[in-house]
Each structure stands twice: as C-alpha cells, then as structure tokens.
Amino acid sequence: MSESESPELAQFECDPSVRQVSANGISMQTTVVEAKLDEGNIQEAESALRDGLSLNFEEARALLGKLEYQRGNIEGALRVFDGIDLQAAIQRMQDSLGDKQPPKKGRSRSDSTFAVSQHATNLVLGAIYLKAKSLQKLGKLTEAAQECRSVLDAVEKIFSDGIPDVLVEDKLQETVGHAVELLP
C-alpha cells in the first residue's frame, strides 16, 4: 500500500512487516487479533485491541479496520469500519479537544494530552477515509463519495471554532486532502 492510499497515523500504527500494532506507547503483536479476524470474530479482535492498547471502541475499530485493509481484506475492513459510530466519535473528540486545547499564548495545559486526542481524531477520520477507499475499490463510488463527505463534515464539526495554525497536524491535513481527492 502506498502512502497516498493511507494517511500515516503517528500515535497509532499498524506495522504488518513486524506484525504488531502500537498506540499511546504500547505495542502488541497482531497474531492474536489476526487469528480472531480470520475466525470472523470482529468483536473479540476489537476487544483484544481495546484491552491490549487501552483504546476506546472507535479507536480500536479504526485500528482493526486499518489492519484488515493493510492485509488486503477489503470486505473485512468494510465490516469493521461499518461498526464505527462516527457521530459518537465526533462528540467525544469535540469534548476532548475542547477540554484540552492549549491556550494561544503560553501552554499551561498538557500538550501531550492534547496530542493524544488529536492522534485519536486522526485515527478515526483516517479509518473513514480508508472506508471510502475500500468502497471505491469495490466500485461503489457514490458510497465512497458520501464517506469522504462525512470526513469533511466531521472535521468541520470537531473544529467548529477553527484550528490554530500551531495545532494543524500534517496527518489530519493529509486525510482531508485525500478525502477531497476522492470526491467526484
């Protein structure tokens, strides 16, 4: 998979070459998760990621879907991505980013806590973009465009007051840019 197909995820990584996933400084081997996926048990695979990497539901589903996408299992990735409640994720991200956004002058609040929230945002929005790419590969162009639109709508909702220049992360910009490219 080329970099143009999938936005990089800084705090959340799937590395198929070493068969491990990482989040928030914790790594785990993918063998258990992949075995559960191969058995068709998405819920157990998602639960293993949540427990092993201290993720919430949407983050675990997003990472699991990305793993399936990287493995070339487009239909499996779609099944996983369909389980993401984007509206719940948007609300959680709005609350999290609103509470932790550093002030414009000085940085009295924890920058690292904000960074983790932004990485979670990137992970979920990246997953929705990969869902769009999966739909596109299956020839479902209208549905792919709808998912791209949902990425753009989510960014607008999450950052309704704008994003200070110092907080714009390259990964988020890449995801939005890729989503726009898929629109008809």
GROMACS .gro file of N, CA and C in nm, residues 81-149:
model
  207
   81PHE      N    1  -1.515  -0.122   0.967
   81PHE     CA    2  -1.541   0.021   0.961
   81PHE      C    3  -1.689   0.052   0.980
   82ASP      N    4  -1.778  -0.035   0.932
   82ASP     CA    5  -1.921  -0.012   0.949
   82ASP      C    6  -1.961  -0.008   1.096
   83GLY      N    7  -1.880  -0.067   1.183
   83GLY     CA    8  -1.910  -0.068   1.326
   83GLY      C    9  -1.872   0.060   1.398
   84ILE      N   10  -1.806   0.152   1.329
   84ILE     CA   11  -1.765   0.278   1.393
   84ILE      C   12  -1.884   0.374   1.396
   85ASP      N   13  -1.915   0.422   1.514
   85ASP     CA   14  -2.020   0.522   1.530
   85ASP      C   15  -1.953   0.659   1.517
   86LEU      N   16  -1.952   0.713   1.397
   86LEU     CA   17  -1.881   0.837   1.369
   86LEU      C   18  -1.937   0.953   1.452
   87GLN      N   19  -2.067   0.959   1.469
   87GLN     CA   20  -2.125   1.070   1.547
   87GLN      C   21  -2.080   1.065   1.693
   88ALA      N   22  -2.075   0.945   1.752
   88ALA     CA   23  -2.026   0.932   1.889
   88ALA      C   24  -1.878   0.970   1.897
   89ALA      N   25  -1.802   0.930   1.797
   89ALA     CA   26  -1.660   0.964   1.794
   89ALA      C   27  -1.641   1.115   1.781
   90ILE      N   28  -1.722   1.179   1.696
   90ILE     CA   29  -1.713   1.325   1.679
   90ILE      C   30  -1.742   1.395   1.812
   91GLN      N   31  -1.846   1.351   1.880
   91GLN     CA   32  -1.881   1.413   2.009
   91GLN      C   33  -1.769   1.396   2.110
   92ARG      N   34  -1.713   1.276   2.119
   92ARG     CA   35  -1.603   1.250   2.212
   92ARG      C   36  -1.483   1.338   2.177
   93MET      N   37  -1.454   1.349   2.048
   93MET     CA   38  -1.340   1.429   2.005
   93MET      C   39  -1.362   1.578   2.033
   94GLN      N   40  -1.484   1.627   2.008
   94GLN     CA   41  -1.514   1.767   2.036
   94GLN      C   42  -1.493   1.796   2.185
   95ASP      N   43  -1.547   1.707   2.269
   95ASP     CA   44  -1.534   1.725   2.413
   95ASP      C   45  -1.387   1.720   2.455
   96SER      N   46  -1.316   1.622   2.402
   96SER     CA   47  -1.176   1.602   2.439
   96SER      C   48  -1.088   1.717   2.392
   97LEU      N   49  -1.103   1.755   2.266
   97LEU     CA   50  -1.021   1.863   2.212
   97LEU      C   51  -1.058   1.997   2.274
   98GLY      N   52  -1.186   2.018   2.302
   98GLY     CA   53  -1.229   2.143   2.364
   98GLY      C   54  -1.175   2.157   2.505
   99ASP      N   55  -1.169   2.047   2.578
   99ASP     CA   56  -1.118   2.049   2.715
   99ASP      C   57  -0.967   2.063   2.720
  100LYS      N   58  -0.899   2.013   2.618
  100LYS     CA   59  -0.753   2.002   2.626
  100LYS      C   60  -0.679   2.094   2.532
  101GLN      N   61  -0.751   2.175   2.457
  101GLN     CA   62  -0.684   2.261   2.361
  101GLN      C   63  -0.599   2.363   2.437
  102PRO      N   64  -0.469   2.368   2.405
  102PRO     CA   65  -0.382   2.462   2.476
  102PRO      C   66  -0.420   2.606   2.443
  103PRO      N   67  -0.401   2.696   2.538
  103PRO     CA   68  -0.430   2.836   2.509
  103PRO      C   69  -0.335   2.890   2.403
  104LYS      N   70  -0.378   2.999   2.338
  104LYS     CA   71  -0.299   3.053   2.228
  104LYS      C   72  -0.166   3.109   2.275
  105LYS      N   73  -0.163   3.175   2.390
  105LYS     CA   74  -0.037   3.228   2.443
  105LYS      C   75   0.004   3.141   2.561
  106GLY      N   76   0.126   3.091   2.553
  106GLY     CA   77   0.172   3.003   2.660
  106GLY      C   78   0.104   2.868   2.650
  107ARG      N   79   0.156   2.773   2.716
  107ARG     CA   80   0.100   2.638   2.709
  107ARG      C   81   0.088   2.582   2.850
  108SER      N   82  -0.010   2.629   2.924
  108SER     CA   83  -0.024   2.583   3.060
  108SER      C   84  -0.091   2.446   3.069
  109ARG      N   85  -0.167   2.410   2.968
  109ARG     CA   86  -0.231   2.277   2.967
  109ARG      C   87  -0.137   2.177   2.903
  110SER      N   88  -0.163   2.051   2.927
  110SER     CA   89  -0.074   1.945   2.879
  110SER      C   90  -0.079   1.930   2.727
  111ASP      N   91   0.032   1.962   2.662
  111ASP     CA   92   0.041   1.946   2.518
  111ASP      C   93   0.033   1.800   2.479
  112SER      N   94   0.091   1.712   2.560
  112SER     CA   95   0.091   1.569   2.525
  112SER      C   96  -0.050   1.511   2.532
  113THR      N   97  -0.131   1.555   2.626
  113THR     CA   98  -0.269   1.508   2.635
  113THR      C   99  -0.347   1.553   2.512
  114PHE      N  100  -0.326   1.677   2.471
  114PHE     CA  101  -0.392   1.728   2.351
  114PHE      C  102  -0.345   1.649   2.230
  115ALA      N  103  -0.216   1.619   2.222
  115ALA     CA  104  -0.161   1.546   2.108
  115ALA      C  105  -0.225   1.409   2.096
  116VAL      N  106  -0.245   1.340   2.209
  116VAL     CA  107  -0.310   1.209   2.205
  116VAL      C  108  -0.452   1.222   2.154
  117SER      N  109  -0.525   1.325   2.196
  117SER     CA  110  -0.661   1.347   2.146
  117SER      C  111  -0.661   1.373   1.997
  118GLN      N  112  -0.564   1.451   1.950
  118GLN     CA  113  -0.557   1.479   1.808
  118GLN      C  114  -0.520   1.354   1.730
  119HIS      N  115  -0.433   1.269   1.786
  119HIS     CA  116  -0.399   1.145   1.718
  119HIS      C  117  -0.519   1.052   1.710
  120ALA      N  118  -0.602   1.050   1.814
  120ALA     CA  119  -0.724   0.970   1.811
  120ALA      C  120  -0.818   1.022   1.703
  121THR      N  121  -0.827   1.153   1.691
  121THR     CA  122  -0.908   1.213   1.585
  121THR      C  123  -0.857   1.169   1.449
  122ASN      N  124  -0.726   1.176   1.430
  122ASN     CA  125  -0.666   1.135   1.304
  122ASN      C  126  -0.694   0.988   1.274
  123LEU      N  127  -0.687   0.905   1.376
  123LEU     CA  128  -0.709   0.761   1.358
  123LEU      C  129  -0.851   0.735   1.308
  124VAL      N  130  -0.950   0.792   1.373
  124VAL     CA  131  -1.089   0.766   1.335
  124VAL      C  132  -1.120   0.826   1.198
  125LEU      N  133  -1.077   0.948   1.174
  125LEU     CA  134  -1.102   1.009   1.043
  125LEU      C  135  -1.026   0.937   0.933
  126GLY      N  136  -0.905   0.889   0.964
  126GLY     CA  137  -0.830   0.808   0.868
  126GLY      C  138  -0.903   0.679   0.835
  127ALA      N  139  -0.968   0.621   0.935
  127ALA     CA  140  -1.044   0.498   0.912
  127ALA      C  141  -1.163   0.523   0.820
  128ILE      N  142  -1.230   0.635   0.838
  128ILE     CA  143  -1.342   0.667   0.750
  128ILE      C  144  -1.292   0.690   0.608
  129TYR      N  145  -1.176   0.752   0.594
  129TYR     CA  146  -1.115   0.767   0.461
  129TYR      C  147  -1.084   0.630   0.401
  130LEU      N  148  -1.028   0.539   0.480
  130LEU     CA  149  -0.999   0.404   0.428
  130LEU      C  150  -1.128   0.330   0.392
  131LYS      N  151  -1.235   0.359   0.465
  131LYS     CA  152  -1.365   0.301   0.429
  131LYS      C  153  -1.404   0.350   0.291
  132ALA      N  154  -1.384   0.479   0.266
  132ALA     CA  155  -1.414   0.535   0.134
  132ALA      C  156  -1.327   0.470   0.026
  133LYS      N  157  -1.199   0.452   0.055
  133LYS     CA  158  -1.109   0.386  -0.041
  133LYS      C  159  -1.154   0.243  -0.068
  134SER      N  160  -1.198   0.174   0.034
  134SER     CA  161  -1.246   0.036   0.019
  134SER      C  162  -1.370   0.034  -0.071
  135LEU      N  163  -1.462   0.124  -0.045
  135LEU     CA  164  -1.582   0.132  -0.128
  135LEU      C  165  -1.546   0.164  -0.272
  136GLN      N  166  -1.451   0.254  -0.291
  136GLN     CA  167  -1.406   0.289  -0.426
  136GLN      C  168  -1.349   0.166  -0.496
  137LYS      N  169  -1.268   0.087  -0.426
  137LYS     CA  170  -1.208  -0.033  -0.486
  137LYS      C  171  -1.314  -0.135  -0.525
  138LEU      N  172  -1.427  -0.133  -0.456
  138LEU     CA  173  -1.537  -0.224  -0.488
  138LEU      C  174  -1.632  -0.165  -0.591
  139GLY      N  175  -1.598  -0.047  -0.644
  139GLY     CA  176  -1.681   0.016  -0.747
  139GLY      C  177  -1.802   0.088  -0.694
  140LYS      N  178  -1.809   0.110  -0.565
  140LYS     CA  179  -1.923   0.179  -0.503
  140LYS      C  180  -1.887   0.327  -0.486
  141LEU      N  181  -1.885   0.398  -0.597
  141LEU     CA  182  -1.834   0.534  -0.599
  141LEU      C  183  -1.923   0.634  -0.525
  142THR      N  184  -2.054   0.617  -0.533
  142THR     CA  185  -2.145   0.708  -0.464
  142THR      C  186  -2.126   0.695  -0.313
  143GLU      N  187  -2.119   0.571  -0.264
  143GLU     CA  188  -2.099   0.549  -0.121
  143GLU      C  189  -1.962   0.600  -0.078
  144ALA      N  190  -1.861   0.583  -0.162
  144ALA     CA  191  -1.727   0.633  -0.131
  144ALA      C  192  -1.729   0.784  -0.116
  145ALA      N  193  -1.797   0.851  -0.206
  145ALA     CA  194  -1.807   0.998  -0.200
  145ALA      C  195  -1.879   1.042  -0.073
  146GLN      N  196  -1.983   0.967  -0.033
  146GLN     CA  197  -2.055   1.000   0.090
  146GLN      C  198  -1.964   0.989   0.212
  147GLU      N  199  -1.880   0.887   0.215
  147GLU     CA  200  -1.788   0.870   0.327
  147GLU      C  201  -1.685   0.983   0.329
  148CYS      N  202  -1.637   1.024   0.211
  148CYS     CA  203  -1.543   1.137   0.204
  148CYS      C  204  -1.609   1.263   0.257
  149ARG      N  205  -1.733   1.281   0.220
  149ARG     CA  206  -1.807   1.398   0.268
  149ARG      C  207  -1.821   1.392   0.420
   0.00000   0.00000   0.00000
